[in-house]
mmCIF file of C-alpha atoms in Angstrom:
data_model
loop_
_atom_site.group_PDB
_atom_site.id
_atom_site.type_symbol
_atom_site.label_atom_id
_atom_site.label_comp_id
_atom_site.label_asym_id
_atom_site.label_seq_id
_atom_site.Cartn_x
_atom_site.Cartn_y
_atom_site.Cartn_z
ATOM 1 C CA MET A 1 18.840 -2.588 12.746
ATOM 2 C CA TYR A 2 15.346 -3.691 14.133
ATOM 3 C CA SER A 3 13.921 -0.323 15.084
ATOM 4 C CA SER A 4 15.593 1.616 12.313
ATOM 5 C CA ASN A 5 14.298 -0.555 9.479
ATOM 6 C CA ILE A 6 10.833 -0.949 10.988
ATOM 7 C CA ASN A 7 10.430 2.858 11.484
ATOM 8 C CA LYS A 8 11.547 3.540 8.000
ATOM 9 C CA ILE A 9 9.074 0.970 6.570
ATOM 10 C CA ILE A 10 6.348 2.704 8.483
ATOM 11 C CA ILE A 11 7.170 6.041 6.907
ATOM 12 C CA ILE A 12 7.339 4.478 3.487
ATOM 13 C CA ILE A 13 4.031 2.700 3.933
ATOM 14 C CA PHE A 14 2.450 5.885 5.348
ATOM 15 C CA CYS A 15 3.698 7.979 2.201
ATOM 16 C CA GLN A 16 2.274 5.281 -0.183
ATOM 17 C CA ARG A 17 -1.020 5.297 1.590
ATOM 18 C CA PHE A 18 -1.225 9.156 1.768
ATOM 19 C CA HIS A 19 -3.415 8.958 -1.328
ATOM 20 C CA LEU A 20 -5.563 12.113 -1.466
ATOM 21 C CA TYR A 21 -8.153 11.124 -4.072
ATOM 22 C CA VAL A 22 -8.417 7.384 -4.153
ATOM 23 C CA HIS A 23 -11.739 7.580 -2.220
ATOM 24 C CA ALA A 24 -13.160 9.483 -5.072
ATOM 25 C CA LEU A 25 -11.280 7.986 -7.979
ATOM 26 C CA ALA A 26 -14.378 6.185 -9.356
ATOM 27 C CA LEU A 27 -16.226 9.586 -9.336
ATOM 28 C CA LEU A 28 -13.354 11.177 -11.337
ATOM 29 C CA LEU A 29 -13.368 8.362 -13.887
ATOM 30 C CA LEU A 30 -17.004 8.335 -14.178
ATOM 31 C CA ALA A 31 -17.055 12.072 -14.829
ATOM 32 C CA ARG A 32 -14.559 11.490 -17.615
ATOM 33 C CA GLY A 33 -16.925 9.123 -19.374
ATOM 34 C CA LEU A 34 -15.892 5.694 -18.099
ATOM 35 C CA THR A 35 -18.303 3.084 -16.972
ATOM 36 C CA LEU A 36 -18.065 0.880 -13.830
ATOM 37 C CA VAL A 37 -17.111 -2.063 -16.025
ATOM 38 C CA GLN A 38 -14.273 -0.050 -17.598
ATOM 39 C CA ILE A 39 -13.107 1.147 -14.191
ATOM 40 C CA SER A 40 -13.154 -2.376 -12.972
ATOM 41 C CA LEU A 41 -11.366 -3.587 -16.136
ATOM 42 C CA ILE A 42 -8.591 -1.052 -15.350
ATOM 43 C CA GLU A 43 -8.392 -2.559 -11.849
ATOM 44 C CA SER A 44 -8.295 -5.982 -13.320
ATOM 45 C CA ILE A 45 -5.369 -4.991 -15.594
ATOM 46 C CA LEU A 46 -3.571 -3.693 -12.548
ATOM 47 C CA ILE A 47 -4.151 -6.880 -10.710
ATOM 48 C CA GLY A 48 -3.308 -8.987 -13.652
ATOM 49 C CA THR A 49 0.020 -7.159 -13.937
ATOM 50 C CA ILE A 50 0.737 -7.846 -10.353
ATOM 51 C CA PHE A 51 -0.045 -11.490 -11.037
ATOM 52 C CA LEU A 52 2.292 -11.648 -14.067
ATOM 53 C CA THR A 53 5.143 -9.796 -12.317
ATOM 54 C CA GLU A 54 4.842 -11.042 -8.599
ATOM 55 C CA VAL A 55 7.338 -14.017 -9.091
ATOM 56 C CA PRO A 56 10.047 -12.163 -11.083
ATOM 57 C CA THR A 57 10.018 -9.276 -8.730
ATOM 58 C CA GLY A 58 10.018 -11.578 -5.687
ATOM 59 C CA VAL A 59 13.067 -13.577 -7.015
ATOM 60 C CA LEU A 60 14.760 -10.280 -7.835
ATOM 61 C CA ALA A 61 14.186 -9.072 -4.352
ATOM 62 C CA ASP A 62 15.868 -12.147 -2.926
ATOM 63 C CA ARG A 63 18.763 -11.788 -5.541
ATOM 64 C CA VAL A 64 19.524 -8.159 -5.339
ATOM 65 C CA GLY A 65 18.094 -7.061 -2.039
ATOM 66 C CA ARG A 66 14.725 -6.127 -0.515
ATOM 67 C CA LYS A 67 15.713 -2.466 -0.126
ATOM 68 C CA TRP A 68 16.112 -1.892 -3.909
ATOM 69 C CA SER A 69 12.838 -3.689 -4.661
ATOM 70 C CA ILE A 70 10.988 -1.295 -2.305
ATOM 71 C CA PHE A 71 12.707 1.641 -3.785
ATOM 72 C CA ALA A 72 11.771 0.450 -7.348
ATOM 73 C CA SER A 73 8.196 0.127 -6.097
ATOM 74 C CA ALA A 74 8.147 3.689 -4.744
ATOM 75 C CA VAL A 75 9.594 5.157 -8.043
ATOM 76 C CA LEU A 76 7.153 3.295 -10.317
ATOM 77 C CA LEU A 77 4.084 4.338 -8.194
ATOM 78 C CA MET A 78 5.428 7.966 -8.198
ATOM 79 C CA CYS A 79 5.714 7.922 -11.912
ATOM 80 C CA ALA A 80 2.231 6.448 -12.466
ATOM 81 C CA GLU A 81 0.661 9.140 -10.278
ATOM 82 C CA PHE A 82 2.521 11.809 -12.228
ATOM 83 C CA ILE A 83 1.256 10.581 -15.589
ATOM 84 C CA PHE A 84 -2.229 10.520 -14.115
ATOM 85 C CA ILE A 85 -2.291 14.314 -13.915
ATOM 86 C CA PHE A 86 -2.144 14.454 -17.714
ATOM 87 C CA ALA A 87 -4.134 11.235 -18.631
ATOM 88 C CA ARG A 88 -7.305 11.878 -20.374
ATOM 89 C CA SER A 89 -8.190 8.456 -22.154
ATOM 90 C CA PHE A 90 -8.835 4.875 -21.329
ATOM 91 C CA GLU A 91 -5.626 3.855 -22.847
ATOM 92 C CA TRP A 92 -3.570 6.057 -20.697
ATOM 93 C CA TYR A 93 -5.360 4.655 -17.627
ATOM 94 C CA VAL A 94 -4.414 1.195 -18.803
ATOM 95 C CA PHE A 95 -0.801 2.242 -19.025
ATOM 96 C CA ILE A 96 -0.930 3.779 -15.537
ATOM 97 C CA ALA A 97 -2.495 0.483 -14.300
ATOM 98 C CA LEU A 98 0.431 -1.455 -15.861
ATOM 99 C CA LEU A 99 3.001 0.795 -14.069
ATOM 100 C CA THR A 100 1.188 0.679 -10.786
ATOM 101 C CA GLY A 101 0.889 -3.107 -10.982
ATOM 102 C CA VAL A 102 4.527 -3.578 -11.348
ATOM 103 C CA GLY A 103 5.236 -1.106 -8.551
ATOM 104 C CA PHE A 104 2.919 -3.045 -6.291
ATOM 105 C CA ALA A 105 4.582 -6.329 -7.247
ATOM 106 C CA PHE A 106 8.111 -4.978 -6.345
ATOM 107 C CA ALA A 107 6.884 -4.266 -2.842
ATOM 108 C CA SER A 108 4.423 -7.078 -2.048
ATOM 109 C CA GLY A 109 6.929 -9.675 -0.940
ATOM 110 C CA ALA A 110 9.899 -7.442 -0.236
ATOM 111 C CA VAL A 111 8.306 -5.328 2.472
ATOM 112 C CA GLU A 112 7.106 -8.304 4.547
ATOM 113 C CA ALA A 113 10.398 -10.162 4.043
ATOM 114 C CA LEU A 114 12.487 -7.256 5.020
ATOM 115 C CA VAL A 115 10.416 -6.701 8.222
ATOM 116 C CA TYR A 116 10.504 -10.327 9.231
ATOM 117 C CA ASP A 117 14.220 -10.650 8.810
ATOM 118 C CA SER A 118 14.844 -7.479 10.499
ATOM 119 C CA LEU A 119 13.134 -8.769 13.686
ATOM 120 C CA PRO A 120 15.175 -10.306 16.543
ATOM 121 C CA PRO A 121 15.366 -14.180 16.015
ATOM 122 C CA GLU A 122 13.799 -14.816 19.419
ATOM 123 C CA ASN A 123 9.984 -15.400 19.139
ATOM 124 C CA ARG A 124 9.814 -13.935 15.730
ATOM 125 C CA GLU A 125 6.273 -15.172 15.001
ATOM 126 C CA TYR A 126 4.736 -13.266 17.934
ATOM 127 C CA ALA A 127 6.857 -10.158 17.214
ATOM 128 C CA MET A 128 5.734 -10.228 13.606
ATOM 129 C CA LYS A 129 2.054 -10.119 14.613
ATOM 130 C CA GLN A 130 2.664 -7.001 16.587
ATOM 131 C CA THR A 131 5.039 -5.408 14.056
ATOM 132 C CA MET A 132 2.975 -5.921 11.067
ATOM 133 C CA GLY A 133 -0.065 -4.734 12.975
ATOM 134 C CA ARG A 134 1.888 -1.558 13.761
ATOM 135 C CA VAL A 135 3.009 -1.139 10.185
ATOM 136 C CA ASN A 136 -0.396 -1.667 8.793
ATOM 137 C CA SER A 137 -1.862 0.599 11.470
ATOM 138 C CA TYR A 138 0.296 3.524 10.473
ATOM 139 C CA GLY A 139 -0.622 2.998 6.824
ATOM 140 C CA MET A 140 -4.281 3.167 7.701
ATOM 141 C CA ILE A 141 -3.648 6.357 9.744
ATOM 142 C CA ALA A 142 -2.378 7.844 6.444
ATOM 143 C CA PHE A 143 -5.644 7.070 4.926
ATOM 144 C CA VAL A 144 -7.480 8.661 7.815
ATOM 145 C CA ILE A 145 -5.733 11.962 7.131
ATOM 146 C CA ALA A 146 -5.508 11.805 3.327
ATOM 147 C CA PRO A 147 -9.250 11.503 2.321
ATOM 148 C CA ILE A 148 -10.183 14.430 4.641
ATOM 149 C CA ILE A 149 -7.492 16.753 3.210
ATOM 150 C CA GLY A 150 -8.315 15.343 -0.323
ATOM 151 C CA GLY A 151 -12.039 15.878 0.289
ATOM 152 C CA LEU A 152 -11.376 19.585 1.104
ATOM 153 C CA ILE A 153 -9.228 19.900 -2.041
ATOM 154 C CA ILE A 154 -11.664 17.968 -4.325
ATOM 155 C CA GLY A 155 -14.822 19.638 -3.011
ATOM 156 C CA ASP A 156 -17.758 18.799 -5.161
ATOM 157 C CA ALA A 157 -15.631 16.356 -7.203
ATOM 158 C CA ARG A 158 -15.253 18.559 -10.356
ATOM 159 C CA VAL A 159 -12.623 17.076 -12.570
ATOM 160 C CA GLU A 160 -10.226 20.060 -12.362
ATOM 161 C CA ASN A 161 -10.249 19.886 -8.487
ATOM 162 C CA PHE A 162 -8.475 16.574 -8.675
ATOM 163 C CA ILE A 163 -5.124 17.799 -10.146
ATOM 164 C CA PRO A 164 -3.710 19.425 -6.935
ATOM 165 C CA ALA A 165 -4.710 16.300 -4.980
ATOM 166 C CA ILE A 166 -2.886 14.068 -7.481
ATOM 167 C CA ALA A 167 0.128 16.351 -7.385
ATOM 168 C CA LEU A 168 0.333 16.179 -3.552
ATOM 169 C CA THR A 169 0.150 12.393 -3.796
ATOM 170 C CA VAL A 170 3.204 12.426 -6.036
ATOM 171 C CA VAL A 171 5.065 14.546 -3.463
ATOM 172 C CA ALA A 172 4.282 12.012 -0.681
ATOM 173 C CA LEU A 173 5.482 9.143 -2.881
ATOM 174 C CA LEU A 174 8.689 11.034 -3.558
ATOM 175 C CA ILE A 175 9.360 11.389 0.160
ATOM 176 C CA GLY A 176 8.683 7.640 0.624
ATOM 177 C CA ALA A 177 11.187 6.876 -2.269
ATOM 178 C CA LEU A 178 13.953 9.003 -0.605
ATOM 179 C CA VAL A 179 13.455 7.154 2.737
ATOM 180 C CA CYS A 180 13.827 3.835 0.808
ATOM 181 C CA LEU A 181 17.371 4.681 0.107
ATOM 182 C CA THR A 182 18.217 4.803 3.895
ATOM 183 C CA LEU A 183 16.955 1.171 4.476
ATOM 184 C CA ARG A 184 19.606 -1.463 5.581
ATOM 185 C CA GLU A 185 19.438 -5.031 4.275
ATOM 186 C CA PRO A 186 19.380 -7.545 7.132
ATOM 187 C CA ALA A 187 22.749 -9.263 7.520
ATOM 188 C CA VAL A 188 21.194 -12.678 6.960
ATOM 189 C CA GLU A 189 20.710 -12.001 3.271
ATOM 190 C CA SER A 190 24.403 -11.310 2.325
ATOM 191 C CA ALA A 191 25.560 -14.909 2.236
ATOM 192 C CA GLU A 192 22.426 -16.226 0.686
ATOM 193 C CA LYS A 193 21.856 -13.757 -2.207
ATOM 194 C CA ARG A 194 24.318 -15.657 -4.451
ATOM 195 C CA GLU A 195 21.830 -18.594 -5.021
ATOM 196 C CA SER A 196 20.468 -18.681 -8.528
ATOM 197 C CA SER A 197 16.998 -17.227 -9.423
ATOM 198 C CA ALA A 198 15.837 -20.634 -10.716
ATOM 199 C CA SER A 199 16.939 -22.381 -7.480
ATOM 200 C CA LEU A 200 15.135 -19.847 -5.391
ATOM 201 C CA LEU A 201 11.910 -20.320 -7.530
ATOM 202 C CA ARG A 202 12.222 -24.163 -7.420
ATOM 203 C CA ALA A 203 12.549 -24.016 -3.726
ATOM 204 C CA GLY A 204 9.526 -21.767 -3.247
ATOM 205 C CA VAL A 205 7.263 -23.845 -5.475
ATOM 206 C CA ALA A 206 8.272 -27.036 -3.625
ATOM 207 C CA LEU A 207 7.519 -25.461 -0.266
ATOM 208 C CA LEU A 208 4.017 -24.430 -1.365
ATOM 209 C CA ILE A 209 3.417 -27.933 -2.871
ATOM 210 C CA ASN A 210 4.797 -29.902 0.113
ATOM 211 C CA ASN A 211 3.926 -27.756 3.239
ATOM 212 C CA ARG A 212 0.288 -28.529 4.131
ATOM 213 C CA ARG A 213 0.206 -25.874 6.629
ATOM 214 C CA LEU A 214 1.172 -23.188 4.299
ATOM 215 C CA ARG A 215 -1.159 -24.417 1.614
ATOM 216 C CA ARG A 216 -4.131 -24.030 3.833
ATOM 217 C CA LEU A 217 -3.135 -20.501 4.758
ATOM 218 C CA VAL A 218 -2.832 -19.570 1.146
ATOM 219 C CA LEU A 219 -6.352 -21.066 0.351
ATOM 220 C CA LEU A 220 -7.862 -19.209 3.227
ATOM 221 C CA LEU A 221 -6.217 -15.994 2.064
ATOM 222 C CA VAL A 222 -7.370 -16.310 -1.543
ATOM 223 C CA PHE A 223 -11.031 -17.612 -1.067
ATOM 224 C CA THR A 224 -11.931 -15.335 1.882
ATOM 225 C CA MET A 225 -10.495 -12.252 0.140
ATOM 226 C CA PRO A 226 -12.764 -9.328 1.260
ATOM 227 C CA PHE A 227 -11.920 -7.222 -1.944
ATOM 228 C CA THR A 228 -11.158 -4.083 0.048
ATOM 229 C CA ASP A 229 -9.660 -2.132 -2.865
ATOM 230 C CA ALA A 230 -12.611 -2.899 -5.112
ATOM 231 C CA LEU A 231 -14.930 -1.668 -2.314
ATOM 232 C CA ALA A 232 -12.979 1.569 -1.778
ATOM 233 C CA VAL A 233 -12.284 2.426 -5.459
ATOM 234 C CA THR A 234 -14.981 1.000 -7.504
ATOM 235 C CA LEU A 235 -18.193 0.014 -5.554
ATOM 236 C CA ALA A 236 -18.613 2.071 -2.393
ATOM 237 C CA PRO A 237 -18.283 5.675 -3.625
ATOM 238 C CA PRO A 238 -21.136 5.435 -6.264
ATOM 239 C CA TYR A 239 -23.160 3.345 -3.750
ATOM 240 C CA LEU A 240 -22.863 6.040 -1.138
ATOM 241 C CA VAL A 241 -23.562 8.826 -3.652
ATOM 242 C CA GLN A 242 -26.652 6.870 -4.801
ATOM 243 C CA ASN A 243 -27.755 6.970 -1.101
ATOM 244 C CA ASP A 244 -27.451 10.756 -1.056
ATOM 245 C CA VAL A 245 -23.967 10.920 0.566
ATOM 246 C CA SER A 246 -21.856 13.920 -0.652
ATOM 247 C CA PRO A 247 -18.400 13.321 -2.049
ATOM 248 C CA PHE A 248 -16.806 15.071 0.919
ATOM 249 C CA VAL A 249 -18.704 12.736 3.448
ATOM 250 C CA VAL A 250 -17.499 9.778 1.317
ATOM 251 C CA GLY A 251 -13.947 10.841 2.066
ATOM 252 C CA VAL A 252 -14.736 11.355 5.787
ATOM 253 C CA GLY A 253 -16.378 7.911 5.850
ATOM 254 C CA PHE A 254 -13.228 6.189 4.530
ATOM 255 C CA ALA A 255 -11.162 8.267 6.846
ATOM 256 C CA LEU A 256 -13.157 6.936 9.805
ATOM 257 C CA GLY A 257 -12.983 3.436 8.402
ATOM 258 C CA SER A 258 -9.210 3.782 8.196
ATOM 259 C CA ALA A 259 -8.998 5.046 11.666
ATOM 260 C CA LEU A 260 -10.832 1.864 12.818
ATOM 261 C CA ALA A 261 -8.603 -0.288 10.587
ATOM 262 C CA ALA A 262 -5.529 1.278 12.214
ATOM 263 C CA PHE A 263 -6.853 0.164 15.589
ATOM 264 C CA THR A 264 -8.008 -3.279 14.619
ATOM 265 C CA GLN A 265 -4.937 -4.235 12.785
ATOM 266 C CA ARG A 266 -2.612 -2.862 15.489
ATOM 267 C CA TYR A 267 -4.404 -5.036 18.077
ATOM 268 C CA ALA A 268 -5.540 -8.053 16.087
ATOM 269 C CA TYR A 269 -2.930 -10.213 18.107
ATOM 270 C CA LYS A 270 -4.873 -9.267 21.330
ATOM 271 C CA LEU A 271 -8.156 -10.703 19.868
ATOM 272 C CA GLU A 272 -6.246 -13.943 19.222
ATOM 273 C CA GLU A 273 -4.765 -13.946 22.780
ATOM 274 C CA TRP A 274 -8.240 -13.367 24.129
ATOM 275 C CA LEU A 275 -10.387 -15.702 22.134
ATOM 276 C CA GLY A 276 -7.790 -18.210 21.075
ATOM 277 C CA GLN A 277 -6.487 -18.734 17.503
ATOM 278 C CA ALA A 278 -9.502 -20.800 16.127
ATOM 279 C CA ARG A 279 -12.298 -18.496 17.387
ATOM 280 C CA ALA A 280 -10.417 -15.257 16.472
ATOM 281 C CA ILE A 281 -9.622 -16.328 12.921
ATOM 282 C CA ALA A 282 -13.192 -17.664 12.381
ATOM 283 C CA ILE A 283 -14.485 -14.151 13.384
ATOM 284 C CA LEU A 284 -12.035 -12.249 11.321
ATOM 285 C CA ILE A 285 -12.715 -14.426 8.218
ATOM 286 C CA LEU A 286 -16.496 -14.433 8.355
ATOM 287 C CA LEU A 287 -17.239 -10.933 9.624
ATOM 288 C CA PRO A 288 -16.529 -9.123 6.309
ATOM 289 C CA GLY A 289 -19.005 -11.425 4.495
ATOM 290 C CA LEU A 290 -21.714 -10.732 7.012
ATOM 291 C CA LEU A 291 -21.044 -6.982 6.700
ATOM 292 C CA TYR A 292 -21.292 -7.113 3.009
ATOM 293 C CA TRP A 293 -24.741 -8.544 3.469
ATOM 294 C CA LEU A 294 -25.582 -5.866 5.877
ATOM 295 C CA LEU A 295 -24.389 -3.228 3.340
ATOM 296 C CA ALA A 296 -26.810 -4.755 0.842
ATOM 297 C CA LEU A 297 -29.681 -4.245 3.280
ATOM 298 C CA ALA A 298 -28.774 -0.760 4.318
ATOM 299 C CA ALA A 299 -30.512 2.271 2.998
ATOM 300 C CA GLY A 300 -30.068 6.037 3.396
ATOM 301 C CA PRO A 301 -26.914 7.991 3.932
ATOM 302 C CA MET A 302 -26.372 7.286 7.657
ATOM 303 C CA ALA A 303 -26.782 3.514 7.554
ATOM 304 C CA THR A 304 -24.702 3.073 4.380
ATOM 305 C CA VAL A 305 -21.841 5.264 5.637
ATOM 306 C CA LEU A 306 -21.784 3.456 8.993
ATOM 307 C CA VAL A 307 -21.612 -0.010 7.403
ATOM 308 C CA VAL A 308 -18.847 1.044 4.911
ATOM 309 C CA ILE A 309 -16.940 2.411 7.848
ATOM 310 C CA LEU A 310 -17.291 -0.941 9.715
ATOM 311 C CA LEU A 311 -16.449 -2.892 6.614
ATOM 312 C CA TYR A 312 -13.228 -0.923 5.771
ATOM 313 C CA GLY A 313 -12.316 -1.130 9.523
ATOM 314 C CA VAL A 314 -12.437 -4.904 9.839
ATOM 315 C CA ASN A 315 -11.877 -6.219 6.417
ATOM 316 C CA ASP A 316 -8.177 -6.778 6.582
ATOM 317 C CA MET A 317 -7.906 -7.254 10.349
ATOM 318 C CA LYS A 318 -6.473 -10.765 9.890
ATOM 319 C CA GLU A 319 -3.535 -9.694 7.817
ATOM 320 C CA PRO A 320 -1.024 -9.170 10.625
ATOM 321 C CA LEU A 321 -1.760 -12.688 11.961
ATOM 322 C CA PHE A 322 -1.614 -14.424 8.691
ATOM 323 C CA SER A 323 1.614 -12.510 7.917
ATOM 324 C CA ALA A 324 3.143 -13.960 11.095
ATOM 325 C CA TYR A 325 1.877 -17.525 10.306
ATOM 326 C CA GLN A 326 3.155 -17.766 6.852
ATOM 327 C CA ASN A 327 6.565 -16.082 7.359
ATOM 328 C CA ALA A 328 7.316 -18.471 10.190
ATOM 329 C CA LEU A 329 6.973 -21.326 7.589
ATOM 330 C CA ILE A 330 9.365 -19.758 5.068
ATOM 331 C CA GLU A 331 13.137 -19.726 5.000
ATOM 332 C CA SER A 332 14.926 -16.364 4.819
ATOM 333 C CA LYS A 333 16.812 -17.149 1.581
ATOM 334 C CA ASN A 334 13.668 -17.213 -0.654
ATOM 335 C CA ARG A 335 11.133 -15.435 1.613
ATOM 336 C CA ALA A 336 10.320 -12.676 -0.883
ATOM 337 C CA THR A 337 9.996 -15.275 -3.662
ATOM 338 C CA VAL A 338 7.497 -17.365 -1.740
ATOM 339 C CA LEU A 339 5.548 -14.420 -0.481
ATOM 340 C CA SER A 340 5.301 -13.229 -4.143
ATOM 341 C CA LEU A 341 4.108 -16.647 -5.193
ATOM 342 C CA ILE A 342 1.344 -16.425 -2.537
ATOM 343 C CA SER A 343 0.553 -12.856 -3.706
ATOM 344 C CA MET A 344 0.390 -14.109 -7.343
ATOM 345 C CA PHE A 345 -2.458 -16.568 -6.371
ATOM 346 C CA ILE A 346 -4.249 -13.822 -4.550
ATOM 347 C CA SER A 347 -3.902 -11.455 -7.500
ATOM 348 C CA LEU A 348 -5.270 -14.004 -9.950
ATOM 349 C CA PHE A 349 -8.478 -14.517 -7.889
ATOM 350 C CA ALA A 350 -8.770 -10.684 -7.433
ATOM 351 C CA ALA A 351 -8.389 -10.215 -11.188
ATOM 352 C CA ILE A 352 -11.067 -12.728 -11.874
ATOM 353 C CA GLY A 353 -13.425 -11.542 -9.182
ATOM 354 C CA ALA A 354 -13.253 -7.660 -9.440
ATOM 355 C CA PRO A 355 -14.677 -7.500 -12.993
ATOM 356 C CA VAL A 356 -17.425 -10.070 -12.095
ATOM 357 C CA TYR A 357 -18.490 -7.973 -9.143
ATOM 358 C CA ALA A 358 -18.396 -4.774 -11.194
ATOM 359 C CA ALA A 359 -20.629 -6.344 -13.825
ATOM 360 C CA LEU A 360 -23.012 -7.416 -11.118
ATOM 361 C CA ALA A 361 -22.849 -3.886 -9.725
ATOM 362 C CA GLU A 362 -23.863 -2.524 -13.086
ATOM 363 C CA GLN A 363 -27.124 -4.319 -12.609
ATOM 364 C CA SER A 364 -27.432 -3.960 -9.002
ATOM 365 C CA LEU A 365 -24.876 -2.856 -6.219
ATOM 366 C CA ASP A 366 -27.080 -4.519 -3.641
ATOM 367 C CA GLY A 367 -26.819 -7.740 -5.580
ATOM 368 C CA ALA A 368 -22.974 -7.488 -5.935
ATOM 369 C CA PHE A 369 -22.570 -7.029 -2.141
ATOM 370 C CA LEU A 370 -24.892 -10.043 -1.509
ATOM 371 C CA VAL A 371 -22.772 -12.268 -3.753
ATOM 372 C CA MET A 372 -19.339 -10.934 -2.306
ATOM 373 C CA GLY A 373 -20.604 -11.705 1.244
ATOM 374 C CA ALA A 374 -21.802 -15.223 0.190
ATOM 375 C CA VAL A 375 -18.418 -16.122 -1.508
ATOM 376 C CA ILE A 376 -16.416 -14.945 1.680
ATOM 377 C CA ILE A 377 -18.715 -16.842 4.122
ATOM 378 C CA LEU A 378 -18.807 -19.951 1.948
ATOM 379 C CA GLY A 379 -15.020 -19.901 1.451
ATOM 380 C CA GLY A 380 -14.481 -19.473 5.142
ATOM 381 C CA LEU A 381 -16.815 -22.339 6.272
ATOM 382 C CA LEU A 382 -15.424 -24.747 3.690
ATOM 383 C CA LEU A 383 -11.712 -24.105 4.271
ATOM 384 C CA ARG A 384 -11.415 -23.372 7.851
ATOM 385 C CA GLY A 385 -12.086 -26.979 8.767
ATOM 386 C CA HIS A 386 -9.674 -27.976 11.476
ATOM 387 C CA ARG A 387 -7.622 -25.714 13.565
ATOM 388 C CA LEU A 388 -5.864 -22.999 11.565
ATOM 389 C CA PRO A 389 -2.248 -24.109 10.959
ATOM 390 C CA ALA A 390 0.435 -22.086 12.535
ATOM 391 C CA ALA A 391 4.124 -22.474 12.559
ATOM 392 C CA THR A 392 5.879 -25.166 14.727
#
C-alpha cells in the first residue's frame, strides 16, 4: 500500500507539473492584449475559486474518498487546458480560472491526506517530511524538463507557437488522470467515511480554534507566503524580458530553479536535523523575503536570472516540514477537511495579495519585489516568536 500509493502520487504530481508553457503564460496573455492587472485578476479569480471550494471539496474527499477527489482534480485541470487552446477573450480565461480553481481545490487536501494515511503508523511525522519532500521533488523535476521542451516549442513566444505546447500539457494531464484510477484508499478510511459532512466540518473548525500549535502553523504559512505562483506566472517573466532575457532563457531559468527546488525540498528535513528545528525554519521562512529584496536590486540578464533561480529554488523549501507538522496534529477521519480549511485561509491571503502586488508591478516591478520581501520578513519575525510548534 505504502510504496504503491506514493509512487502513483509521484507520477500524478509529475504529470500535473509537466506544464510546457506556464513559464511564458504572462507573455502569451500580454500578446493577446491583456494587462498585468488583468492577468493578476485572472489569478485572483482562480485563487478565489480555490478559497470558496476548498472546504466542500475537502469534506467530499473525507466522505467519498481521496482517490476520487484526486481523479476529479486531474479531469478538471485537463478540461481547463483543453479549453485554453481555443480561448481568445478575457471572459474565457476567467472560465478557465474557475475550472482550474475547483481542480486545485479537489487535490489540495486530498493528496496530502492520502499520502499521510498511506504511511506506516510508526514514526509517521518523520516519514512524512521525507515522503512529501520526495513527492514535491519529483514535481519540481517535471518543471525542470517542461520549460526547456516548452521553450523549444514556443521559440520567440509568438502566439501560434503556444498551441502545441498546450496540447502536450493536456496529454500529460490525461496520463495523470488515468493513473489516479489505480490509487487505493488507505484501509483506515473505510470505517470512518460514514460520518456526516457537517460533523467532519464542525470537528475540523473546532480543531483549528482549539489547537494552539496548529493555529501558529497556519498563521506562519499564511503570512510568510512567498507567492511562488505569482512570481513564476505574472511577475518574473516580464521582469526578466525587461532585463534583456530572451523567452527561451526565461524557461531555462525556471527549469534550473525547479532543479534546485527538487533538491531543496527533497532534503529539507536534513537541514532541520543539522541546524535544529528553530534555526532551520527561521532560515526557510525569512530567506525568500531577503531574495525578493535582492531581486529588486538586481539588474541585467545574468543577475536577474540568477536571483530568480535562487528564489524559485528555495521559496517553498519549508513545505515538506510544515506538511509533517500539521498532519501529525490532525485525525485521519477529517484530515482532508482540515487541510482544506488551512488551504482556504492561504488562498484568501493569496487572492488579496496577488492583485495588490500586480498593481504595484504596473508602476514598478522593483517596488513590488521590495514590498513582497518586507511582508514575508515582517510576518516571519512577528509570528515565529517561540519555538515552532510540532506534534507531540
